[in-house]
XYZ file of N, CA and C in Angstrom:
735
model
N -68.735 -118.680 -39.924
C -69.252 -118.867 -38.551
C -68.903 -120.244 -38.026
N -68.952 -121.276 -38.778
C -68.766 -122.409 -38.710
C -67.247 -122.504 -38.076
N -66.580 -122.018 -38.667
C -65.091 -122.124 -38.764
C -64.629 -121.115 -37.226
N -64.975 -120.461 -36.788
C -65.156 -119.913 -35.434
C -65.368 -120.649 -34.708
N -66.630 -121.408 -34.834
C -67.249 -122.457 -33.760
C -66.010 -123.589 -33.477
N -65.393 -124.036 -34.628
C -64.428 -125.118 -34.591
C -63.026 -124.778 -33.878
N -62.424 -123.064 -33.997
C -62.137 -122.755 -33.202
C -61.891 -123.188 -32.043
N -62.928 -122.671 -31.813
C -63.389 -122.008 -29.867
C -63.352 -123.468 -29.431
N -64.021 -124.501 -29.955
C -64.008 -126.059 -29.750
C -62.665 -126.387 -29.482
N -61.949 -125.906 -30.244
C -60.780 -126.635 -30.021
C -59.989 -126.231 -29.388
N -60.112 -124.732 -28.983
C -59.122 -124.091 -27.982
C -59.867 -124.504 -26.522
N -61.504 -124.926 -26.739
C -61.703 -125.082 -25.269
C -60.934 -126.660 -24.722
N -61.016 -127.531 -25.679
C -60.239 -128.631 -25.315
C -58.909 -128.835 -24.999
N -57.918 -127.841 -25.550
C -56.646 -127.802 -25.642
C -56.451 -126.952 -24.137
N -57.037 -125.772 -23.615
C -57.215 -125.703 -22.096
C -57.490 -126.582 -20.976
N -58.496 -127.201 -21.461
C -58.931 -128.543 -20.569
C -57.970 -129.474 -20.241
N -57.144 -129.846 -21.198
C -56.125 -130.872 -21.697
C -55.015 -130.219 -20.824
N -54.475 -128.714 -21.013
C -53.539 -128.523 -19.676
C -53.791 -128.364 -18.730
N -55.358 -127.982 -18.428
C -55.648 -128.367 -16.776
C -55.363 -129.754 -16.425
N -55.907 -130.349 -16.971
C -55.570 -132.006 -16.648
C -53.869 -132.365 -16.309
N -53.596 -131.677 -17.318
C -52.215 -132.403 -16.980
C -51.187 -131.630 -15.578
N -52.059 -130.470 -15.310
C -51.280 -129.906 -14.179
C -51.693 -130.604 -13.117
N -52.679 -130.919 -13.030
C -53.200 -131.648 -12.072
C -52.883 -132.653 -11.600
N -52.603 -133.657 -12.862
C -51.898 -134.584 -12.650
C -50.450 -134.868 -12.003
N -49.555 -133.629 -12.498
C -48.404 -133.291 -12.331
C -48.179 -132.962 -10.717
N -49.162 -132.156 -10.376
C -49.329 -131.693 -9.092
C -49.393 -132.572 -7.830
N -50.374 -133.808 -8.221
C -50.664 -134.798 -7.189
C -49.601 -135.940 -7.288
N -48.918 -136.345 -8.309
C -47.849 -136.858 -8.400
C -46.052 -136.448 -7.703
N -46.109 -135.307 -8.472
C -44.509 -134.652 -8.305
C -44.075 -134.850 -6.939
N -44.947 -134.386 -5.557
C -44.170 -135.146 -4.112
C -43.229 -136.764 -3.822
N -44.753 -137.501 -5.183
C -43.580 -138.619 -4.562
C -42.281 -139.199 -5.777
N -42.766 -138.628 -6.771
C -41.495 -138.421 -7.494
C -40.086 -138.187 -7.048
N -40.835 -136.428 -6.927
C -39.449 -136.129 -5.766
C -38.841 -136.702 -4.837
N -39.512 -137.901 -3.989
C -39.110 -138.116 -3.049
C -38.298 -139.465 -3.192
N -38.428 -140.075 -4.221
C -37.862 -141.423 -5.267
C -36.457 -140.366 -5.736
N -36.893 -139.702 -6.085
C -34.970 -139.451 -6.747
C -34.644 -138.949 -5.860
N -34.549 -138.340 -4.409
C -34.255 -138.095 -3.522
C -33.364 -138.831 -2.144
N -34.100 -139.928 -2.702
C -33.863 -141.122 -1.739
C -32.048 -141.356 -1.394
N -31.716 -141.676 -0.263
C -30.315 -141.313 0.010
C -29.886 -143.002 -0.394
N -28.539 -143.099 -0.289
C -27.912 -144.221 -0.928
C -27.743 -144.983 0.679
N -28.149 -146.192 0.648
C -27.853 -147.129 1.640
C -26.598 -147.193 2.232
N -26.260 -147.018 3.874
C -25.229 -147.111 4.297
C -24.193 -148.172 4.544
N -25.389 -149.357 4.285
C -24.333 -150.120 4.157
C -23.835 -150.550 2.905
N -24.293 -150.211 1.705
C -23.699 -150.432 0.425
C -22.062 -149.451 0.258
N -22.007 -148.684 1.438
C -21.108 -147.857 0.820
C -19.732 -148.568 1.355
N -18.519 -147.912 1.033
C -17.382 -148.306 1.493
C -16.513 -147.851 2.466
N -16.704 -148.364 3.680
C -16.418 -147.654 4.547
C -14.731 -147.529 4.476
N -13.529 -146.998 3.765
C -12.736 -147.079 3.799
C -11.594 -146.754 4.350
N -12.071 -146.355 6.085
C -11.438 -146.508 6.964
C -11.313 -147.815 7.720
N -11.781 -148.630 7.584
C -12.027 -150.056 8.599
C -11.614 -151.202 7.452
N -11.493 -150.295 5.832
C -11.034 -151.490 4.389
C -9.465 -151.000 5.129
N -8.704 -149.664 5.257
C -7.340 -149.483 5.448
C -7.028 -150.199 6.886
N -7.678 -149.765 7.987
C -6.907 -150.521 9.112
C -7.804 -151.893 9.416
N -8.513 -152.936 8.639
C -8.432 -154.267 8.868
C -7.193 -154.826 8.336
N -6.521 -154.548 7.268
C -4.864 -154.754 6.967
C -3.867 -154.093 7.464
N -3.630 -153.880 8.584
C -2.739 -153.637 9.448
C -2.726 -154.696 10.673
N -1.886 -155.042 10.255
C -1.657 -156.186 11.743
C -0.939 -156.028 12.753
N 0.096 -154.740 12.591
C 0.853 -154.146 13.871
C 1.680 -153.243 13.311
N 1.588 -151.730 14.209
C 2.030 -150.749 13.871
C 2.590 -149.916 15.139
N 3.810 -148.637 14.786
C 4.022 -148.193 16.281
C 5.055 -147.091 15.643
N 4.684 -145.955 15.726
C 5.093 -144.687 15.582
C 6.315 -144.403 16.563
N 6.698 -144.701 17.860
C 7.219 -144.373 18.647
C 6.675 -143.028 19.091
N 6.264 -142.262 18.960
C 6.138 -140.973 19.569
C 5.520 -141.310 20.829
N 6.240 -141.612 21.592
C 5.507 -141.437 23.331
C 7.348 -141.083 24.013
N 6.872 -140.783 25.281
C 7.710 -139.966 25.973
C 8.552 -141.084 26.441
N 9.959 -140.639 27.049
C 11.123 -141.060 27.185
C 11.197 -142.392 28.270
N 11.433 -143.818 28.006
C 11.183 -144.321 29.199
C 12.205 -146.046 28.388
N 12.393 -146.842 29.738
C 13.004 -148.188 29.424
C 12.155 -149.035 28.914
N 12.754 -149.877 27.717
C 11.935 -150.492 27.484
C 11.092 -150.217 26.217
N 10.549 -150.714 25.288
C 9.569 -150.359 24.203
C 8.392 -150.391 24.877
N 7.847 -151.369 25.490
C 6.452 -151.443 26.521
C 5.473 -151.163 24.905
N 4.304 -150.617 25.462
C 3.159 -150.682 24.090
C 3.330 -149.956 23.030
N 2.979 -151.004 21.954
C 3.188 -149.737 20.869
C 1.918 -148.519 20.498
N 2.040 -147.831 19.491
C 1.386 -147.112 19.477
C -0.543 -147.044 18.810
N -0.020 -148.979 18.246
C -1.428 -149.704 18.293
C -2.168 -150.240 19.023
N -1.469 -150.296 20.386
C -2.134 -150.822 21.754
C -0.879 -152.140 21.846
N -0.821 -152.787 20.724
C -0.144 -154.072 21.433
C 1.132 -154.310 21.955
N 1.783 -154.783 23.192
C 3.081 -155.201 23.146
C 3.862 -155.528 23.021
N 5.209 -155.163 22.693
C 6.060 -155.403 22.139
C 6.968 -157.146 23.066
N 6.909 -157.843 22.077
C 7.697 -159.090 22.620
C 8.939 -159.396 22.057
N 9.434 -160.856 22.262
C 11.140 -160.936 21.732
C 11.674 -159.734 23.000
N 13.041 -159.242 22.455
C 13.698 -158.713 23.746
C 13.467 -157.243 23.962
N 12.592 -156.916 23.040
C 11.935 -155.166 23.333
C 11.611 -155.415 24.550
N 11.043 -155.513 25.411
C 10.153 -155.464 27.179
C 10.926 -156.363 27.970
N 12.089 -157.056 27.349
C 12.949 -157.561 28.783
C 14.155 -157.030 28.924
N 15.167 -156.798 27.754
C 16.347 -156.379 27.424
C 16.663 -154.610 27.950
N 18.033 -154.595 28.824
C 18.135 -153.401 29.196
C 18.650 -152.452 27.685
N 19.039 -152.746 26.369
C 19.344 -152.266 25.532
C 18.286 -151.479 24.640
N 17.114 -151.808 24.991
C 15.769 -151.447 24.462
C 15.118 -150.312 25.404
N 15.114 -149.042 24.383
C 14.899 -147.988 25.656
C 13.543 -146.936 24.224
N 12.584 -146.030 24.789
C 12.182 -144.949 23.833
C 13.138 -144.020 24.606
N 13.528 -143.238 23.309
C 14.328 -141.954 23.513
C 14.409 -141.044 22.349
N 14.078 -139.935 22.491
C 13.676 -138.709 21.506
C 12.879 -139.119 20.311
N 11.443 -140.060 21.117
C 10.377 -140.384 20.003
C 10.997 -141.124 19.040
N 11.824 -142.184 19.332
C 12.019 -143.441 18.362
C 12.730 -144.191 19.556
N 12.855 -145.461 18.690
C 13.009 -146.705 19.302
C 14.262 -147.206 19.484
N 15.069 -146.705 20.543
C 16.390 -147.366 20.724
C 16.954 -148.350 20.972
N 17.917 -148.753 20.740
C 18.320 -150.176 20.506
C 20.235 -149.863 20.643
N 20.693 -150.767 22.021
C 22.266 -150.606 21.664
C 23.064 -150.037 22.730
N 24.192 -149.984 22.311
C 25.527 -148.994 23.883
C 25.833 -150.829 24.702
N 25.476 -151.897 23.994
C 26.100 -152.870 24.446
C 26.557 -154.030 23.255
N 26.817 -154.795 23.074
C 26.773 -155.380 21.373
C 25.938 -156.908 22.177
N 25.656 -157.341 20.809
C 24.457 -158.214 21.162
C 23.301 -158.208 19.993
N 22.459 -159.247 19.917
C 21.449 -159.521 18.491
C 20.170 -159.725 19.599
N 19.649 -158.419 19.110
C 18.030 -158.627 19.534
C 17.152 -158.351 18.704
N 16.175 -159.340 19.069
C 14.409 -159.320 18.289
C 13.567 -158.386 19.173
N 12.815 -157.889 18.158
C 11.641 -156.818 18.844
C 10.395 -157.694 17.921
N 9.508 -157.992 18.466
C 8.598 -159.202 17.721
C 6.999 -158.037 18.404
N 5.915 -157.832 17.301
C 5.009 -156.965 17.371
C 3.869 -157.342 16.614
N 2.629 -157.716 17.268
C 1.578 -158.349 16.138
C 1.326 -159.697 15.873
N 0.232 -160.386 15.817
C -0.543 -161.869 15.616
C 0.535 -162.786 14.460
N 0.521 -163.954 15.092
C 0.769 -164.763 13.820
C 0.152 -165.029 12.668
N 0.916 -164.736 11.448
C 0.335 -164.244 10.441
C 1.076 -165.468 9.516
N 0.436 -165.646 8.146
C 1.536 -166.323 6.985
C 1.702 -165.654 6.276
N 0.868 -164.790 4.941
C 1.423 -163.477 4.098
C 1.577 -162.398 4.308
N 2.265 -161.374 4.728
C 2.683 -160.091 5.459
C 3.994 -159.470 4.601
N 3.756 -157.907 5.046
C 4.423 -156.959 4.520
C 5.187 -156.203 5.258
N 6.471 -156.014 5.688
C 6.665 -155.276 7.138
C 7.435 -153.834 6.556
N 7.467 -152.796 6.641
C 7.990 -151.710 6.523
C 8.246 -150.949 8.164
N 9.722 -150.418 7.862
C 10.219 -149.593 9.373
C 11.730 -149.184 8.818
N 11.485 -148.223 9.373
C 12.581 -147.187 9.057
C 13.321 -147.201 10.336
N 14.751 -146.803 9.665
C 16.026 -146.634 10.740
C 17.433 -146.023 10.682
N 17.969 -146.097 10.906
C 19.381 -145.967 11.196
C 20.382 -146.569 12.034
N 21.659 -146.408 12.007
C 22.874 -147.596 12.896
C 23.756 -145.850 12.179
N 24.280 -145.943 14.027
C 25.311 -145.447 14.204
C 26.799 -145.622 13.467
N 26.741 -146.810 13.281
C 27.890 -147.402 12.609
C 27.457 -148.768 12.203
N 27.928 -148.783 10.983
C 27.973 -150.177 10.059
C 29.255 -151.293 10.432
N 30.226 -150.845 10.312
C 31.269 -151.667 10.467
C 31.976 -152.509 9.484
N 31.653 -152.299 8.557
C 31.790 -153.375 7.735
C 30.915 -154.587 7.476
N 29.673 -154.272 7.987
C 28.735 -155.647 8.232
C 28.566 -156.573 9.592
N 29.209 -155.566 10.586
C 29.278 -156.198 11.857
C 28.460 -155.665 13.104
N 27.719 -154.402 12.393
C 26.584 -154.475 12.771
C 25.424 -153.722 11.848
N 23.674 -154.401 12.066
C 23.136 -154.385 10.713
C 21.346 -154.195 11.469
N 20.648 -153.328 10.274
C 19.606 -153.720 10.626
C 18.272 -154.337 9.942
N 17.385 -154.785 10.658
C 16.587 -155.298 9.605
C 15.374 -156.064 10.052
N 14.213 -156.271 9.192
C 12.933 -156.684 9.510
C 12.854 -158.291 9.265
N 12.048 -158.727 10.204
C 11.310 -160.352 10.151
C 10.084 -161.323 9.633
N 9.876 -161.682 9.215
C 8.360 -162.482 8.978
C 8.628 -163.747 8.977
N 7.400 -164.322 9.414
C 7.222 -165.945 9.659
C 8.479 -166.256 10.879
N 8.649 -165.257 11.837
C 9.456 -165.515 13.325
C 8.765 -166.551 13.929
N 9.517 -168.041 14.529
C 8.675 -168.853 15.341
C 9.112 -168.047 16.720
N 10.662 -168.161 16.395
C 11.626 -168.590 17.619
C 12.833 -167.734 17.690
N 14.315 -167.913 18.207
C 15.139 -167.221 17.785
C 16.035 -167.823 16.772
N 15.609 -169.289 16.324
C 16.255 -170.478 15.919
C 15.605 -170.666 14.283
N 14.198 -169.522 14.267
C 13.530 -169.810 12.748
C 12.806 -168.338 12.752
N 12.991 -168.368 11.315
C 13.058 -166.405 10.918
C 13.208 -166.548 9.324
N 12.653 -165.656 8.839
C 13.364 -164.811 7.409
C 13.752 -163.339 7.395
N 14.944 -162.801 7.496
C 15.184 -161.413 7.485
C 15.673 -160.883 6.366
N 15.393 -160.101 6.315
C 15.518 -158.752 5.010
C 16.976 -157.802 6.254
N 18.059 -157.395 5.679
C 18.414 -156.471 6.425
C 19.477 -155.639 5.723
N 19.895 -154.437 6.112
C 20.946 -153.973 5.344
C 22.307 -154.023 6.403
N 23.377 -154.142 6.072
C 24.829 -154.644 6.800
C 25.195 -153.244 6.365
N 25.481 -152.386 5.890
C 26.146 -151.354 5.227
C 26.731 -151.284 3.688
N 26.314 -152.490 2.842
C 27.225 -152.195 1.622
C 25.651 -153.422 0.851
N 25.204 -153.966 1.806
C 24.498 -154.789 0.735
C 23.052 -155.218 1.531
N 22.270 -155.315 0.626
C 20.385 -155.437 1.057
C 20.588 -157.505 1.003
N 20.535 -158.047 2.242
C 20.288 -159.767 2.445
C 18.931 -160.111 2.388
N 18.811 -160.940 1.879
C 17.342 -162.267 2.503
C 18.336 -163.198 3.030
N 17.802 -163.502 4.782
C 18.322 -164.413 5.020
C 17.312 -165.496 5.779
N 17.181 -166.580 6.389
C 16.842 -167.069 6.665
C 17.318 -168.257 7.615
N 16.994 -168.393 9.226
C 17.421 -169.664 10.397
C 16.425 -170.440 10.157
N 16.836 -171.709 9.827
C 16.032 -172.997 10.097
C 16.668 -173.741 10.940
N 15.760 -174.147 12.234
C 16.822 -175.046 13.061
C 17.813 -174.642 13.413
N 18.482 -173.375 13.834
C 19.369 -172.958 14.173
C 20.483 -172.830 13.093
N 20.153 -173.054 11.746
C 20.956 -173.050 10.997
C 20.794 -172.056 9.469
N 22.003 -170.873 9.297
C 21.771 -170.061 8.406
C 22.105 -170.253 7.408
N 21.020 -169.828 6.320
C 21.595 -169.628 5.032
C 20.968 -168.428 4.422
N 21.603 -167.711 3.630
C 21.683 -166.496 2.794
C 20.785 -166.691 1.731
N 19.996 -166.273 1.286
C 18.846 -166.525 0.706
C 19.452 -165.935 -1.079
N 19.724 -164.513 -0.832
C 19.997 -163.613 -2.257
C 20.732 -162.275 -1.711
N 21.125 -161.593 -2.305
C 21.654 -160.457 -1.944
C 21.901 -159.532 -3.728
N 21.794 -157.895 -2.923
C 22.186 -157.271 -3.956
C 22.968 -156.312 -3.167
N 23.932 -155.842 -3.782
C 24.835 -154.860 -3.612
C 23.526 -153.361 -3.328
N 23.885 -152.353 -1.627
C 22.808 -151.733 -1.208
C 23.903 -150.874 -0.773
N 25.209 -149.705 -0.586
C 25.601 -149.121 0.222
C 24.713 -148.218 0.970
N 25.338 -148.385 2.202
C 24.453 -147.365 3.197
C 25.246 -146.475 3.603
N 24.864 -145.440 4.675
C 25.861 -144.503 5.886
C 25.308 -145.044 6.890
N 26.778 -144.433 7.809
C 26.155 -144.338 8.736
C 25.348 -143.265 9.865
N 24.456 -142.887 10.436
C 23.620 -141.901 11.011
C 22.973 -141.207 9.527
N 22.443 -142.670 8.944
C 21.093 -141.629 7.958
C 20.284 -142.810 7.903
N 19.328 -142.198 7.802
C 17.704 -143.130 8.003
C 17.423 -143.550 6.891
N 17.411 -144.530 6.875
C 16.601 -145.646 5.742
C 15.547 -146.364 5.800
N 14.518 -147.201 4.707
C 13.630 -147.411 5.091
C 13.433 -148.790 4.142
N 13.050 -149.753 4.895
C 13.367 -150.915 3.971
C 11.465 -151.843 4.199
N 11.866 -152.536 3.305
C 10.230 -153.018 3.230
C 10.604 -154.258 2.535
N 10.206 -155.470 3.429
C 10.396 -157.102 3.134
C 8.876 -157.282 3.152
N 8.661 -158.284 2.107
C 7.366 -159.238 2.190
C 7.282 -160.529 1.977
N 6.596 -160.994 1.979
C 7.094 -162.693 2.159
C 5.389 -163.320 1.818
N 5.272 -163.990 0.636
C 3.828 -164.054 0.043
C 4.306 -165.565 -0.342
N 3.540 -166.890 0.341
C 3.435 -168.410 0.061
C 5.361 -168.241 0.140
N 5.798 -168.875 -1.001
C 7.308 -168.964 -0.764
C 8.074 -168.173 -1.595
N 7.285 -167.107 -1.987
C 8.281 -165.647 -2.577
C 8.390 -164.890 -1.143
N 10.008 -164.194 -1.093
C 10.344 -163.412 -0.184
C 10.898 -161.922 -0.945
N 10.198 -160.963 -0.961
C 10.912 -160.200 -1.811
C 11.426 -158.848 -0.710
N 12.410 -158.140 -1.261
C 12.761 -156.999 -0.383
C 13.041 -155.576 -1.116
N 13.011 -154.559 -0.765
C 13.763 -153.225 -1.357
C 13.968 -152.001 -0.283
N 14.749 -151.357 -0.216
C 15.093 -150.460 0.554
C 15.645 -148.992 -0.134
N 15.129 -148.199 0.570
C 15.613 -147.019 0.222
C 15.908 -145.463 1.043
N 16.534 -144.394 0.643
C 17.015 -143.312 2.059
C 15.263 -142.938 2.296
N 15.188 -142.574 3.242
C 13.709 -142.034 4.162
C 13.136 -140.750 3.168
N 13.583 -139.885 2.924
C 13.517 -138.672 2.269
C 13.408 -138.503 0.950
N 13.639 -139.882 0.378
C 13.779 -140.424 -1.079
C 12.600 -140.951 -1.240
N 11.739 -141.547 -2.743
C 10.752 -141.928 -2.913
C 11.073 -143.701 -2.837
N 9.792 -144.392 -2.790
C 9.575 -145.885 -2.711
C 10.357 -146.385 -4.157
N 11.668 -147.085 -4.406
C 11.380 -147.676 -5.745
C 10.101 -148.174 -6.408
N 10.096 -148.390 -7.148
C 8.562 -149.228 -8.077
C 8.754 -150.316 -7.911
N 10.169 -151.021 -8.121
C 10.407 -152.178 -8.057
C 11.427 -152.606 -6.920
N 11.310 -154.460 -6.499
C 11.908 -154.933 -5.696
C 13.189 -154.869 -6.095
N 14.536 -155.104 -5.382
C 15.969 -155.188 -5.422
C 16.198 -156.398 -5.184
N 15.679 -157.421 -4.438
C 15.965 -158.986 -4.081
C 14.730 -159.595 -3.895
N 15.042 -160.730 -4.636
C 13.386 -161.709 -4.014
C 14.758 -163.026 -3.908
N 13.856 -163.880 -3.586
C 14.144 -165.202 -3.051
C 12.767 -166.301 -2.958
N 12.777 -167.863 -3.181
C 12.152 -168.958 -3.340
C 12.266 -169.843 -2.370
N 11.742 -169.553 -1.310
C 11.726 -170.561 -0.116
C 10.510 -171.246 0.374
N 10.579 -172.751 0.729
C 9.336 -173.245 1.851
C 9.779 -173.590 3.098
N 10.085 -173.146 3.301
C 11.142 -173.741 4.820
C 10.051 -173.005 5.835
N 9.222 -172.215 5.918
C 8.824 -171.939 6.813
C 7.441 -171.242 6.611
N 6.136 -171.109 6.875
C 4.900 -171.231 6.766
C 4.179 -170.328 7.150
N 4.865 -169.847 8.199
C 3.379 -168.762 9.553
C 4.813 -168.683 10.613
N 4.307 -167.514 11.071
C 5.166 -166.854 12.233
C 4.641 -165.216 12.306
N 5.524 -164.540 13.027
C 5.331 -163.301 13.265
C 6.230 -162.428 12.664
N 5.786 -160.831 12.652
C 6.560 -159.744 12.355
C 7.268 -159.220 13.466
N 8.220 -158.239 13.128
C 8.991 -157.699 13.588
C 10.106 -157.524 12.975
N 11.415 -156.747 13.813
C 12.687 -156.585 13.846
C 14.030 -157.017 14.552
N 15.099 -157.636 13.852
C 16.270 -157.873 14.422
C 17.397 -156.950 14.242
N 17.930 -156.580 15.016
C 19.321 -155.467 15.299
C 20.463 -155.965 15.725
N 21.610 -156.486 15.213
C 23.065 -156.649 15.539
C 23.807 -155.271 15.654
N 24.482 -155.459 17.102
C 25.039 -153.951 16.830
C 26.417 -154.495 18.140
N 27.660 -153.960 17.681
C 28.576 -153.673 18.404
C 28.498 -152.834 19.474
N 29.452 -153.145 20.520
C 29.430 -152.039 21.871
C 29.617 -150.780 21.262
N 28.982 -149.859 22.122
C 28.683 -148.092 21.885
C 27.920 -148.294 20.510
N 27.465 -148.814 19.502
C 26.609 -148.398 18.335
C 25.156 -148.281 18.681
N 24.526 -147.240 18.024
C 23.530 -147.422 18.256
C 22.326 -147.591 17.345
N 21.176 -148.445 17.414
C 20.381 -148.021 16.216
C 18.652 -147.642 16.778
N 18.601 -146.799 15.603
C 16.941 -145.871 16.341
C 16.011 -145.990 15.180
N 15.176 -146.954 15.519
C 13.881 -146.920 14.487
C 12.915 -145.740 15.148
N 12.322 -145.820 13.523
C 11.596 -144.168 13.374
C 10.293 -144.846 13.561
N 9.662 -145.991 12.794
C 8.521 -146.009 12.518
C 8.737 -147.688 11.860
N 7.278 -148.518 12.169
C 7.386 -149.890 12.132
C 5.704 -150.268 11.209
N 5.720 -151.057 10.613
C 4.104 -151.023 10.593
C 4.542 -152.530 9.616
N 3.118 -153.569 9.692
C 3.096 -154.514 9.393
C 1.444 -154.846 9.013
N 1.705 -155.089 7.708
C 0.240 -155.198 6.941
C 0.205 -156.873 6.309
N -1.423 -156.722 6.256
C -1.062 -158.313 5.671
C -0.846 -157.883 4.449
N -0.359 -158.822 3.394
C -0.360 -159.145 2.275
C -0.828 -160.044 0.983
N -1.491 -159.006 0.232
C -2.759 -159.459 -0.541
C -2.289 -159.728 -1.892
């Protein structure tokens, strides 16, 4: 009888004991739930649309309709150097024409910058033997101070005007054609200038083809220079200029 009683004792406590604890469970669990629930702060997150275009410092698709002139690019800003004065500078079939007279013009696009990356794709009607060529700028003051990356038809240059005066920085042997699109990408970081180029349709090398060791020049702007003989023509596809980190 005894042993019954001890029982029942102990099963009445061991009931009691899970009422309690539902209870407990019950008046708690809302705000539990509502602690692991809690959404992640918006500004902790990464907004990585505004991380990609705060490093863009000037960009321009060409796709706008047929007219003289480069006028705005397709980032809002205008195009300076001889894009917006020069009658040789025209949009035509959604890229950027350049040419049908011979002559060396700058298309200059985007803030003065000191470390920058410029990528833009193109083509030239005709090479010539190196007599006419195209190619990108950084650290532009003037028409008298520049570093260009460009391809001539047989070879990828770093060159560089100080004071009106040129010198050839490095070169590697680059053959090109002519009427096929290429796409070349110069950067220029403190006084490394490095360059590589390759066909449009083809992948990015991994690695550079020319660098070069210069201080001759500090801060300037991006853009493009085009030498081209009468009747040649050359048509950039696409331009974009990032800083460099």
């Amino acid at each position: 009888m005894t042993s019954i009683h001890r029982l029942l004792t102990v099963g009445c406590v061991l009931v009691g004991l899970m009422v309690l604890v539902s209870t407990i469970s019950a008046f708690f669990s809302p705000s539990i739930q509502a602690a692991l629930m809690i959404p992640a702060t918006p500004g902790n997150r990464l907004n990585t649309n505004t991380a990609m275009t705060a490093s863009v410092l000037a960009q321009d698709t060409f796709q706008r309709n047929n007219q003289r002139l480069w006028g705005t690019a397709s980032d809002g800003q205008t195009w300076g150097g001889n894009a917006n004065s020069s009658q040789s500078f025209a949009i035509d079939g959604q890229t950027g024409f350049v040419g049908n007279v011979q002559g060396v013009f700058d298309a200059i696009l985007g803030p003065r910058t000191t470390d920058a990356d410029v990528t833009f794709s193109g083509s030239l009607t005709f090479f010539g033997n190196g007599s006419s060529n195209i190619g990108s700028l950084l650290r532009w003051m003037d028409t008298n101070n520049w570093y260009k990356a460009y391809l001539d038809g047989t070879q990828l240059i770093l060159l560089k005007k100080v004071a009106g005066n040129l010198t050839r920085l490095n070169v590697v042997v680059f053959p090109t054609q002519s009427n096929k699109e290429y796409t070349l990408r110069f950067r220029v970081v403190g006084s490394m200038l490095m360059a590589k180029a390759w066909l449009t349709d083809q992948a990015e090398p991994s690695t550079w083809m020319v660098t070069a060791n210069d201080t001759s020049l500090t801060a300037g702007f991006g853009g493009l220079r085009v030498v081209v003989q009468k009747g040649v023509v050359a048509r950039i596809h696409m331009f974009t200029e990032m800083v460099a980190r």
